[in-house]
Short mmCIF file of C-alpha atoms and ligand atoms in Angstrom, two decimals:
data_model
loop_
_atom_site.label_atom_id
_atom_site.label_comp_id
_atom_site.label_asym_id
_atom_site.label_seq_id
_atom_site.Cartn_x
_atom_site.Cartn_y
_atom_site.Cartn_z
CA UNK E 1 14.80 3.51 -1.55
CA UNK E 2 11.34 5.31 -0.76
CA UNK E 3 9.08 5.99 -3.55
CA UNK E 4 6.85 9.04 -4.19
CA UNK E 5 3.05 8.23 -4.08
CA UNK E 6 2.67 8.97 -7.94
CA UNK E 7 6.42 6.98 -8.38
CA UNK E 8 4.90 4.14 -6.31
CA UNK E 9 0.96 4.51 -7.98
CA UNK E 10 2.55 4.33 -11.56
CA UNK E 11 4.76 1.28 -10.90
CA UNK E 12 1.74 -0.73 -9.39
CA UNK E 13 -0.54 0.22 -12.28
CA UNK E 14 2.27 -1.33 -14.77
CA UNK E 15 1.33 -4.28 -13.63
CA UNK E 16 -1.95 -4.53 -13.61
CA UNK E 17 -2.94 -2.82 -10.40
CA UNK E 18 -6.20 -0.59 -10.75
CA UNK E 19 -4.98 3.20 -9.33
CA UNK E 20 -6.85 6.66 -8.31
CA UNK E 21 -5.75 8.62 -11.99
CA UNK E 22 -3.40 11.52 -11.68
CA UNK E 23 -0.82 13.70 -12.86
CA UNK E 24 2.31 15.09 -11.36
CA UNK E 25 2.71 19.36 -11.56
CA UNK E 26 5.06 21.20 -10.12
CA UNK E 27 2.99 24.71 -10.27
CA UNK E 28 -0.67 25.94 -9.94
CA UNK E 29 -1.27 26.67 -14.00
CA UNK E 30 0.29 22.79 -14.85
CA UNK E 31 -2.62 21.58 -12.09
CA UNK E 32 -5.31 23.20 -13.90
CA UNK E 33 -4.36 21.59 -17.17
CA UNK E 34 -4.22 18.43 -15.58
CA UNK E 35 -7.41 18.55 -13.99
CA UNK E 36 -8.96 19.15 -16.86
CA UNK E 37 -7.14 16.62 -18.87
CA UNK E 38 -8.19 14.24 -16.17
CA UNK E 39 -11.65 15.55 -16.76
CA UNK E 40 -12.08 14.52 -20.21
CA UNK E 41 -9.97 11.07 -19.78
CA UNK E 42 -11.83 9.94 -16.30
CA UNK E 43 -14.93 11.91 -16.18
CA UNK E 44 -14.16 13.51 -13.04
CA UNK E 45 -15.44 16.44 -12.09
CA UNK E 46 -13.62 16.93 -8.42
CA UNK E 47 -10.53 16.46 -8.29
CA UNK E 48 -7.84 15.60 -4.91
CA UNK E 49 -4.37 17.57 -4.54
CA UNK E 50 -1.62 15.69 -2.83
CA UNK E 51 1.59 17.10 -1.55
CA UNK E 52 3.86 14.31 -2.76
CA UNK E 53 6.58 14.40 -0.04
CA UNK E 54 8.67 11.33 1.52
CA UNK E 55 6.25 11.19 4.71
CA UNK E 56 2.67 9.53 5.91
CA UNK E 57 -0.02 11.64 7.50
CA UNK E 58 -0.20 14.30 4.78
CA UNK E 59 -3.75 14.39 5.19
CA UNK E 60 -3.59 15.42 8.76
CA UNK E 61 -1.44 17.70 8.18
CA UNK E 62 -3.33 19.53 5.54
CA UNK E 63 -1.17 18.25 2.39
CA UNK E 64 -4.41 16.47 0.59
CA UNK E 65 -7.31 18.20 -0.15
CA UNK E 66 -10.65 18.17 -1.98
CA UNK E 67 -10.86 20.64 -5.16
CA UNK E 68 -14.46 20.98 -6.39
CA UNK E 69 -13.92 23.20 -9.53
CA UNK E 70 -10.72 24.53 -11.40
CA UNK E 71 -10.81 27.75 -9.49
CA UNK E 72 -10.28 25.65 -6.26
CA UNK E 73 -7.57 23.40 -7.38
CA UNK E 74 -5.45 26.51 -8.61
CA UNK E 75 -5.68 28.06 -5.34
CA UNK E 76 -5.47 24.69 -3.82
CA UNK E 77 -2.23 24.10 -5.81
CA UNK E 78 -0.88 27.18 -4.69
CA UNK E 79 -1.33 26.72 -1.12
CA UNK E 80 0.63 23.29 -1.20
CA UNK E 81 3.28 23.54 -3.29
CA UNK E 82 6.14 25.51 -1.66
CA UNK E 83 4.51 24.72 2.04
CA UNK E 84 6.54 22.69 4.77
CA UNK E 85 4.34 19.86 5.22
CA UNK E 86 4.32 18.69 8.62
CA UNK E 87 2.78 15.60 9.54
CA UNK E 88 3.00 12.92 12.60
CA UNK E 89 5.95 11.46 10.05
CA UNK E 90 7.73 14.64 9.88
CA UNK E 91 10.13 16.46 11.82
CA UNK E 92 9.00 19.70 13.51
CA UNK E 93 9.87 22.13 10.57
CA UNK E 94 8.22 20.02 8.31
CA UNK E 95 9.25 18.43 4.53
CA UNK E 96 9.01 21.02 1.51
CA UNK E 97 6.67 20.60 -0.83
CA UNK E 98 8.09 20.35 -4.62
CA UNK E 99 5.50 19.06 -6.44
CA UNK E 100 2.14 17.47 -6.17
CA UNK E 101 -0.10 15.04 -7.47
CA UNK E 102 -3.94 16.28 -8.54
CA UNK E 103 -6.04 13.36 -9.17
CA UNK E 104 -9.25 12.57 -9.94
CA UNK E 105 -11.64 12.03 -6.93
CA UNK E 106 -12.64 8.42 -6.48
CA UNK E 107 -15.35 8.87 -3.38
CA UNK E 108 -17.86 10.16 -5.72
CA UNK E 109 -19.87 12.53 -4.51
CA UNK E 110 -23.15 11.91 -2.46
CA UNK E 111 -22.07 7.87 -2.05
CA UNK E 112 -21.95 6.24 0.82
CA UNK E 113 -21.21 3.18 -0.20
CA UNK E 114 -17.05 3.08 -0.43
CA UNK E 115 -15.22 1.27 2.00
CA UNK E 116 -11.73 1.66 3.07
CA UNK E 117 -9.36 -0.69 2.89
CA UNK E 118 -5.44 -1.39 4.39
CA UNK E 119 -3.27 -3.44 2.44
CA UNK E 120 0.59 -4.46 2.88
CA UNK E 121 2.89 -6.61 1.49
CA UNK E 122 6.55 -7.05 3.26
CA UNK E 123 8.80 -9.69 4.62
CA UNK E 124 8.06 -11.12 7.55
CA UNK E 125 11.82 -11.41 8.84
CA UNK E 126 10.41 -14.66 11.25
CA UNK E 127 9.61 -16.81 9.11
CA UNK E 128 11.93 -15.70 6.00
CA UNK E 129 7.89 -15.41 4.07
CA UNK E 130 6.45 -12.92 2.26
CA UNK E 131 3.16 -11.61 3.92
CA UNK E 132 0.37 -9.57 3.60
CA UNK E 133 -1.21 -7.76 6.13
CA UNK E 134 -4.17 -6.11 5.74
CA UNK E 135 -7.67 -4.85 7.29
CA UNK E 136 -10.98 -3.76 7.35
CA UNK E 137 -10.17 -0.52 8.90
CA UNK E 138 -8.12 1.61 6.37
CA UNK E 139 -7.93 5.13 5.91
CA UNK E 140 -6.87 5.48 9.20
CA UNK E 141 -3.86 5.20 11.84
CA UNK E 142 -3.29 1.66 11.01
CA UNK E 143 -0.73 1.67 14.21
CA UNK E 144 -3.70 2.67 16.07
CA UNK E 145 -5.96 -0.33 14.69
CA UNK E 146 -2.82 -2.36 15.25
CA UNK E 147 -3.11 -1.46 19.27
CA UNK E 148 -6.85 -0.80 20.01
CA UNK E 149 -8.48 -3.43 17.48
CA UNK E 150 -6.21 -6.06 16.94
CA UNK E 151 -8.40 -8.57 15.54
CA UNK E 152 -9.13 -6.66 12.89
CA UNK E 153 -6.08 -7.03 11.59
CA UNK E 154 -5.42 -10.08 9.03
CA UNK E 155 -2.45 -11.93 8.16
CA UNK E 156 -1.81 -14.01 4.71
CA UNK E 157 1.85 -15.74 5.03
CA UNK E 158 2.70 -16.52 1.22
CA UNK E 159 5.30 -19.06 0.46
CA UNK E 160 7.99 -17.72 -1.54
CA UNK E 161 8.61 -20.68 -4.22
CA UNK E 162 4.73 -20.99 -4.79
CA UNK E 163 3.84 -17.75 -4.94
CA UNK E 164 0.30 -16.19 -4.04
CA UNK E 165 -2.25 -19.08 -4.49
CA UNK E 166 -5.90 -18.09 -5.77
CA UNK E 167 -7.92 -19.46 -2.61
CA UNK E 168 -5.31 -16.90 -0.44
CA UNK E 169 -6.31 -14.16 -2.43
CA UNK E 170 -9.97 -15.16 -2.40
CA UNK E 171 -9.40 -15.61 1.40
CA UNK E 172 -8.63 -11.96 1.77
CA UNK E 173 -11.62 -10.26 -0.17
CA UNK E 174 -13.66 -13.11 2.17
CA UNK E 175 -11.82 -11.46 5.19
CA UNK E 176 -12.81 -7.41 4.11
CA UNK E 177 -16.21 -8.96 4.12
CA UNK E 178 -16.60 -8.57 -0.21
CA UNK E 179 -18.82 -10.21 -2.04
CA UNK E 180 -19.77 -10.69 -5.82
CA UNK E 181 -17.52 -7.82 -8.56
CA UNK E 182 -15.73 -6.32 -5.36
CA UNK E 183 -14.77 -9.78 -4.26
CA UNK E 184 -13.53 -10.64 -7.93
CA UNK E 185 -11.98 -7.06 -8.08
CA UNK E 186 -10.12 -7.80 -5.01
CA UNK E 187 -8.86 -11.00 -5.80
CA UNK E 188 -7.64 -9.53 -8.42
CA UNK E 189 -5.79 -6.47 -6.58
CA UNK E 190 -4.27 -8.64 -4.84
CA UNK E 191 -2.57 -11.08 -7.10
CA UNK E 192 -1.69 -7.97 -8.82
CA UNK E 193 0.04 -6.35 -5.90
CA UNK E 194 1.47 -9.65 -4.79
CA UNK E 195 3.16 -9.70 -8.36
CA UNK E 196 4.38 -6.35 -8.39
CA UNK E 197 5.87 -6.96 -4.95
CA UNK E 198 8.49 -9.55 -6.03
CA UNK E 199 9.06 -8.21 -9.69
CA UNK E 200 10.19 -4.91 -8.05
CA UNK E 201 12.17 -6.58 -5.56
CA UNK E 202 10.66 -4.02 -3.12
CA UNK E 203 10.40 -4.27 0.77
CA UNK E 204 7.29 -2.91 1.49
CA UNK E 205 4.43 -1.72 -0.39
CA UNK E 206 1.59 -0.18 2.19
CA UNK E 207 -1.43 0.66 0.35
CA UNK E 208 -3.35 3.13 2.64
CA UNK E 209 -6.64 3.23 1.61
CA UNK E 210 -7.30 0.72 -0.91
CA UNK E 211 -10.57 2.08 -1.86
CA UNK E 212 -13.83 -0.17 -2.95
CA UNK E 213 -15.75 2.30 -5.02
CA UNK E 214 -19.76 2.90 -4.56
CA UNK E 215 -19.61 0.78 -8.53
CA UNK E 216 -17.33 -1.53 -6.73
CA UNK E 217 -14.06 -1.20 -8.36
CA UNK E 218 -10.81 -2.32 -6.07
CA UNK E 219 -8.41 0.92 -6.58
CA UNK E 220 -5.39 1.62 -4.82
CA UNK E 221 -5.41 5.65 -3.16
CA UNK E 222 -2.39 5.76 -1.80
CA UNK E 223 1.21 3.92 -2.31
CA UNK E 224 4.07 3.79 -0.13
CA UNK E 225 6.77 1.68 -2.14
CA UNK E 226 10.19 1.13 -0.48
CA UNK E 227 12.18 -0.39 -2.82
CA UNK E 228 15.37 -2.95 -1.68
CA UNK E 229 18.80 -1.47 -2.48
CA UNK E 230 20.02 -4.43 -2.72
CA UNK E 231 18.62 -5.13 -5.06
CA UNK E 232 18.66 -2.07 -7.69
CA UNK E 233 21.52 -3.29 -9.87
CA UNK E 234 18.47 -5.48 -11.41
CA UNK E 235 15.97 -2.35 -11.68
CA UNK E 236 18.89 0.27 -13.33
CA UNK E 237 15.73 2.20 -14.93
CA UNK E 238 14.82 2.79 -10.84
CA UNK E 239 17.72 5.06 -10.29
CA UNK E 240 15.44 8.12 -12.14
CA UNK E 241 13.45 7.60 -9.46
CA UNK E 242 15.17 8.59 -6.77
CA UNK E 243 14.33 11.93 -5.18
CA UNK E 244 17.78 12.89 -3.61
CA UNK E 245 15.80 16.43 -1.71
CA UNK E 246 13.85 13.61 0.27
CA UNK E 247 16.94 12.04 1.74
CA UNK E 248 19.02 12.96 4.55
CA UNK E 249 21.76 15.87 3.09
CA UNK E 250 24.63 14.22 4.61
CA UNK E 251 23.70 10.90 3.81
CA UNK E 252 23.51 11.76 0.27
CA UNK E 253 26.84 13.48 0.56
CA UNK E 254 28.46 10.65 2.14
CA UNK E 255 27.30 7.83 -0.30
CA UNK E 256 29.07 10.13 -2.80
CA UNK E 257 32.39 10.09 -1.54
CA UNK E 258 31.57 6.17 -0.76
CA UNK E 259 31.40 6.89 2.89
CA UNK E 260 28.43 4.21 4.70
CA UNK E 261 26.87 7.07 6.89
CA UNK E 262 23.64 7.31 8.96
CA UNK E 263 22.53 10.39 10.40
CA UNK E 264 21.31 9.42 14.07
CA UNK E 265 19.91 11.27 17.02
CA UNK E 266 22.14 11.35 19.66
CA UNK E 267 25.63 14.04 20.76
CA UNK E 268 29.31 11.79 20.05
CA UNK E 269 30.18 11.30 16.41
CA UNK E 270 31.63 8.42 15.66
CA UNK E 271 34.24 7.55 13.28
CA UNK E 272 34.99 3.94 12.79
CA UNK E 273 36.69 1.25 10.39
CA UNK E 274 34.30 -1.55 9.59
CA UNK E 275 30.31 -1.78 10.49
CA UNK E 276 30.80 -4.66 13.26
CA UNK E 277 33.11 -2.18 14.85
CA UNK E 278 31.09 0.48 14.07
CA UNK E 279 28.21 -1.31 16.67
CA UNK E 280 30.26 -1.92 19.55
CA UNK E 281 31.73 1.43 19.10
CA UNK E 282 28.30 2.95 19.43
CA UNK E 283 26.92 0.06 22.14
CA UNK E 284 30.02 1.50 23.88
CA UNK E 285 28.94 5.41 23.97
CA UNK E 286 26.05 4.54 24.85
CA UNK E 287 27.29 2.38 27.58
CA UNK E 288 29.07 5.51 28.59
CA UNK E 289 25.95 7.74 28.87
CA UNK E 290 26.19 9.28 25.80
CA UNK E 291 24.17 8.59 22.58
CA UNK E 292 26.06 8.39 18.93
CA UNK E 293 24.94 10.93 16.55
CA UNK E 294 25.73 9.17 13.83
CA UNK E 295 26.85 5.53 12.08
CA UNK E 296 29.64 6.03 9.69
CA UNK E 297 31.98 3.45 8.62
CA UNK E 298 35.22 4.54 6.89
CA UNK E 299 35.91 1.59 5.14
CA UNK E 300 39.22 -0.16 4.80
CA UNK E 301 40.86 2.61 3.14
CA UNK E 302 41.31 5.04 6.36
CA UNK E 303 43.44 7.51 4.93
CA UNK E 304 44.56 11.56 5.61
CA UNK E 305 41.42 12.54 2.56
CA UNK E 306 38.91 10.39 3.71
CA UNK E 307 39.66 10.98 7.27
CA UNK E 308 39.05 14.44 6.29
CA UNK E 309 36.08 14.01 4.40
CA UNK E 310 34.70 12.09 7.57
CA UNK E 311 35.20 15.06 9.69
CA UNK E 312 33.63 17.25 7.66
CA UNK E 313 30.56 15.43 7.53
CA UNK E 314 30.53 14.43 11.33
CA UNK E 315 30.94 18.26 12.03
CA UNK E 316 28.07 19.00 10.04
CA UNK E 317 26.17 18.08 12.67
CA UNK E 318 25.44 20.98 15.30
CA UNK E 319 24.63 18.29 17.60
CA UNK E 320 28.11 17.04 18.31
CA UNK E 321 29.44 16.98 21.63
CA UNK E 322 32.62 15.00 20.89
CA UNK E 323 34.04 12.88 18.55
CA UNK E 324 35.40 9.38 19.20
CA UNK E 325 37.78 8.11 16.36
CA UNK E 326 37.88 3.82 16.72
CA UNK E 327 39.77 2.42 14.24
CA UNK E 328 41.57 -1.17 13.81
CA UNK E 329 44.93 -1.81 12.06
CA UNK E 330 44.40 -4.29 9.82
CA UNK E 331 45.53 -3.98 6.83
CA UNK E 332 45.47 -0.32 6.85
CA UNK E 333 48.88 0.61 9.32
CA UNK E 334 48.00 3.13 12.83
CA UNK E 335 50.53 5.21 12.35
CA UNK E 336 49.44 6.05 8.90
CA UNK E 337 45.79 6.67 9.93
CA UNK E 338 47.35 9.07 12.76
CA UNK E 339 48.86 11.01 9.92
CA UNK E 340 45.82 11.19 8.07
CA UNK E 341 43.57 12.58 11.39
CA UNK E 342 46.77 15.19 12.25
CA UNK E 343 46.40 16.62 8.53
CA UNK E 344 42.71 16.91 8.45
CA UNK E 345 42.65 18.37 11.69
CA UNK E 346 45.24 21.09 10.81
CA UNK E 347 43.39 21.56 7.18
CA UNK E 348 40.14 21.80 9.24
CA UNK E 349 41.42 24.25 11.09
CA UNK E 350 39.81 24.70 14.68
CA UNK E 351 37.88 22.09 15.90
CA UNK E 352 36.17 23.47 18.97
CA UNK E 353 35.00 19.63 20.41
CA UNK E 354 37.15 17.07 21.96
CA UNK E 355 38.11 14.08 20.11
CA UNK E 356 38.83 11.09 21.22
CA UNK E 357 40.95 8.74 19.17
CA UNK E 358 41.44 4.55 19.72
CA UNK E 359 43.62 3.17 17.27
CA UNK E 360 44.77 -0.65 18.02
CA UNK E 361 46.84 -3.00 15.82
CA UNK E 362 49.43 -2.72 13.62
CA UNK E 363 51.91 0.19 14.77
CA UNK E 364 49.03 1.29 17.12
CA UNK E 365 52.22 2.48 19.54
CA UNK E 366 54.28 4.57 16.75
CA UNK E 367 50.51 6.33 16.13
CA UNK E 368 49.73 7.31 19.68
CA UNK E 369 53.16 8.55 20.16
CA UNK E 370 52.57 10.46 16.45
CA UNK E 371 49.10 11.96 17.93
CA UNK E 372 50.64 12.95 21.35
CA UNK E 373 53.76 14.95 20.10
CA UNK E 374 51.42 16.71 17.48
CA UNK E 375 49.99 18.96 19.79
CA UNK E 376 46.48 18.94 18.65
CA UNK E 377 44.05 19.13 21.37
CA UNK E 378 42.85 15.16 20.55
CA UNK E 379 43.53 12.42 23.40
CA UNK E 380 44.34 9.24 22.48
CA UNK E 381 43.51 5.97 24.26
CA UNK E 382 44.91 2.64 24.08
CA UNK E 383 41.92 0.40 25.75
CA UNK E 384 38.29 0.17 24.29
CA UNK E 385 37.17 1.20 27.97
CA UNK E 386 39.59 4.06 28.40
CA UNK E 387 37.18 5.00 25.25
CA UNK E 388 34.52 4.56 27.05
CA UNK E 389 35.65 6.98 30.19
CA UNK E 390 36.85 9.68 28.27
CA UNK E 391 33.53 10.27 26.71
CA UNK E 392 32.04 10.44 29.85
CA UNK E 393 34.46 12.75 31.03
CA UNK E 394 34.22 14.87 28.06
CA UNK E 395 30.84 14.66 28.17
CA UNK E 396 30.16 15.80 31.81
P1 GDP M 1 -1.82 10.15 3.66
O1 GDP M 1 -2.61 11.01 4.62
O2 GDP M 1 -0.41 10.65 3.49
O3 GDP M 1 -1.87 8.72 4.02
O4 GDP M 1 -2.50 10.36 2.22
P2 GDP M 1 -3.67 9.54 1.47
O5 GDP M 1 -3.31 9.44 0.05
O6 GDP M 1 -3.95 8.25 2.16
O7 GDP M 1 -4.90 10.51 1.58
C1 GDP M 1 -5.46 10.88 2.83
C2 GDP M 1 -6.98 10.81 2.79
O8 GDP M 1 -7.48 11.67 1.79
C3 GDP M 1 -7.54 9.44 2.42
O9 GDP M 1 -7.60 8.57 3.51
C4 GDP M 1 -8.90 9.80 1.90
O10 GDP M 1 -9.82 9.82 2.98
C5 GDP M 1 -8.73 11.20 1.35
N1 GDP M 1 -8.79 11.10 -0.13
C6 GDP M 1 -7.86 10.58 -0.95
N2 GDP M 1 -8.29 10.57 -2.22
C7 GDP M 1 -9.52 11.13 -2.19
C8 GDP M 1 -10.52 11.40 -3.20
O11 GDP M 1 -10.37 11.11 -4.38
N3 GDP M 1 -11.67 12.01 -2.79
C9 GDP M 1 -11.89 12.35 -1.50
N4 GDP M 1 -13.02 12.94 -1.20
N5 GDP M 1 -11.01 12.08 -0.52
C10 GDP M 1 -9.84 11.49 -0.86
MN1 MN M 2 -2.49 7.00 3.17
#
């Protein structure tokens, strides 16, 4: 689950991580009041608006921007809120803009003496450790420091029973090249973060610039917080934060009706009982020349509503070329899961794409006899390749 920047800033900070100050508005009038609350709490007398959207980049794309009087941050408020941000994280038309953060500025005016910093915490899947990654170069395309300037990229492996040890954290305020309060600020950020990291059970935390301040405070500018599922029956208070308009429509929809669905790129739904399944089945269209347009496991439970529910959402997508239905009689019985796709096709009404149906195991005959008298426009197929070479037929 993805965090918004303030979401993410405020859940560092109760822990002990030092944060830019801000407040979240939803309209121009609320951002004036909290700039000038901001004023009188943090002294600030510019303040930064932030589009707080699900997506990186918003500065290149014009969704964070410098206000240096009230008259500028309404207008600047204004401009953001209700805009489609699009960034290099985005999709072409962009991510609408709902609310936004103003906070105070941190690169005081006139100084030249901040540095930017990259910081990251995640799991480095390798060597089953917790790591964090971090650099010199922050601010920036850190994929781009990543290619060009990989050196300047640092590493800290932290051992999960032990924990972050103080000479690793003072190793990585050596590394950004600190010395004397920045150094002890940053040892201290760190630990901090590190500690965050685990009590949240989160996945990633990429803190994009971690800012040293011309008075040399450590102060994290940015958050991106991904928090583990898994792991949110510990964390019930993190439900709240969810922002359901930043997720995928039909994904939301799906989860639901308890439907495992994820919205993919390519032109053949799929339709499938069981994830493993659910991988060959797409290894399979793909195999075929086509590319699936979507994960979605039906569960154990494959019956005429869900089958119809399933549909719906595959059809959702204008992308669909075809549709291959793979399911495997286990417990649930073929013949019944036929019934099921024959009633939500006829409740559907027309379906104007061919579908492809493979269902194998118990009573897998009585159902392809059930589908072929029906009269639907669907073909069934017995064989996991016969599958395969109807949707390349279909497709051609
Ligand atoms: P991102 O573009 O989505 O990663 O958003 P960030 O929160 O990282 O902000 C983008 C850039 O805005 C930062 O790299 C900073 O250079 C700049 N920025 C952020 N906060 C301030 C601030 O308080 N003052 C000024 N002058 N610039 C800021
Ligand atoms: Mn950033």
């Amino acid at each position: 689950m993805n965090l918004h920047e303030y979401q993410g800033k405020d859940l560092l900070n109760s822990f002990g991580v030092e944060i830019q100050r801000g407040i979240v508005v939803q309209t121009p009038a609320e951002a004036v009041a909290a700039a000038k609350k901001l004023t009188e709490e943090t002294g600030t007398g510019w303040h930064v608006i932030k589009a707080q959207v699900h997506a990186g980049g918003r500065g290149k794309g014009g969704g964070v921007k410098l206000a240096k009087n009230l008259e500028e941050v309404e207008q600047i408020a204004g401009d953001i809120i209700g805009m489609h941000l699009v960034t290099p994280q985005t999709s072409a038309e962009g991510k609408l803009v709902n609310q936004i953060l103003v906070a105070e500025d941190v690169y005081y005016p006139g100084e030249t003496e901040t540095s930017e910093f990259y910081i990251s915490v995640l799991l480095n899947r390798a060597t089953g450790k917790n790591m964090i990654m971090y650099s010199t170069e922050g601010g920036m395309d850190i994929e781009a420091v990543a290619e060009n300037t990989p050196h300047l990229i640092f590493n800290e492996e932290v051992e999960p029973s032990t924990g972050l040890l103080p000479f690793q954290a003072r190793r990585v305020a050596f590394n950004l090249g600190l010395s004397g309060k920045a150094f002890k600020q940053m040892t201290k950020f760190v630990t901090a973060l590190y500690t965050a990291y685990v009590k949240t059970d989160s996945s990633l935390f990429e803190i994009n610039p971690v800012l040293k301040t011309s008075d040399d405070r450590v102060i994290a500018v940015d958050a991106k917080v991904t928090i583990d599922e898994n792991a949110l029956f510990r964390h019930k208070d993190y439900e709240a934060l969810r922002d359901i308009r930043e997720e995928n429509a039909v994904e939301v929809e799906a989860k639901s009706v308890g439907l495992s669905y994820v919205d993919l790129d390519g032109n053949v739904g799929c339709m499938v009982n069981g994830a493993g399944l659910a991988m060959a089945t797409m290894d399979l269209i793909k195999q075929a020349g086509g590319e699936p347009a979507n994960f979605l496991d039906v569960g154990g439970t494959a019956d005429a509503e869900r089958v119809e529910i399933a549909f719906n959402l595959i059809l959702k997508d204008p992308s669909v070329k075809a549709i291959l239905i793979n399911i495997f009689g286990g417990i649930v019985r073929c013949d019944r899961v036929a019934q099921g796709i024959i009633e939500a096709y006829k409740s559907i009404g027309t379906i104007n794409i061919p579908i492809i149906v493979r269902l194998e195991g118990t009573n897998a005959d009585i159902a392809k006899e059930l589908i072929d008298k029906s009269g639907l426009d669907v073909f069934s197929v017995v064989e996991f390749q016969e599958a395969a070479d109807k949707v390349q037929e279909v497709l051609a």
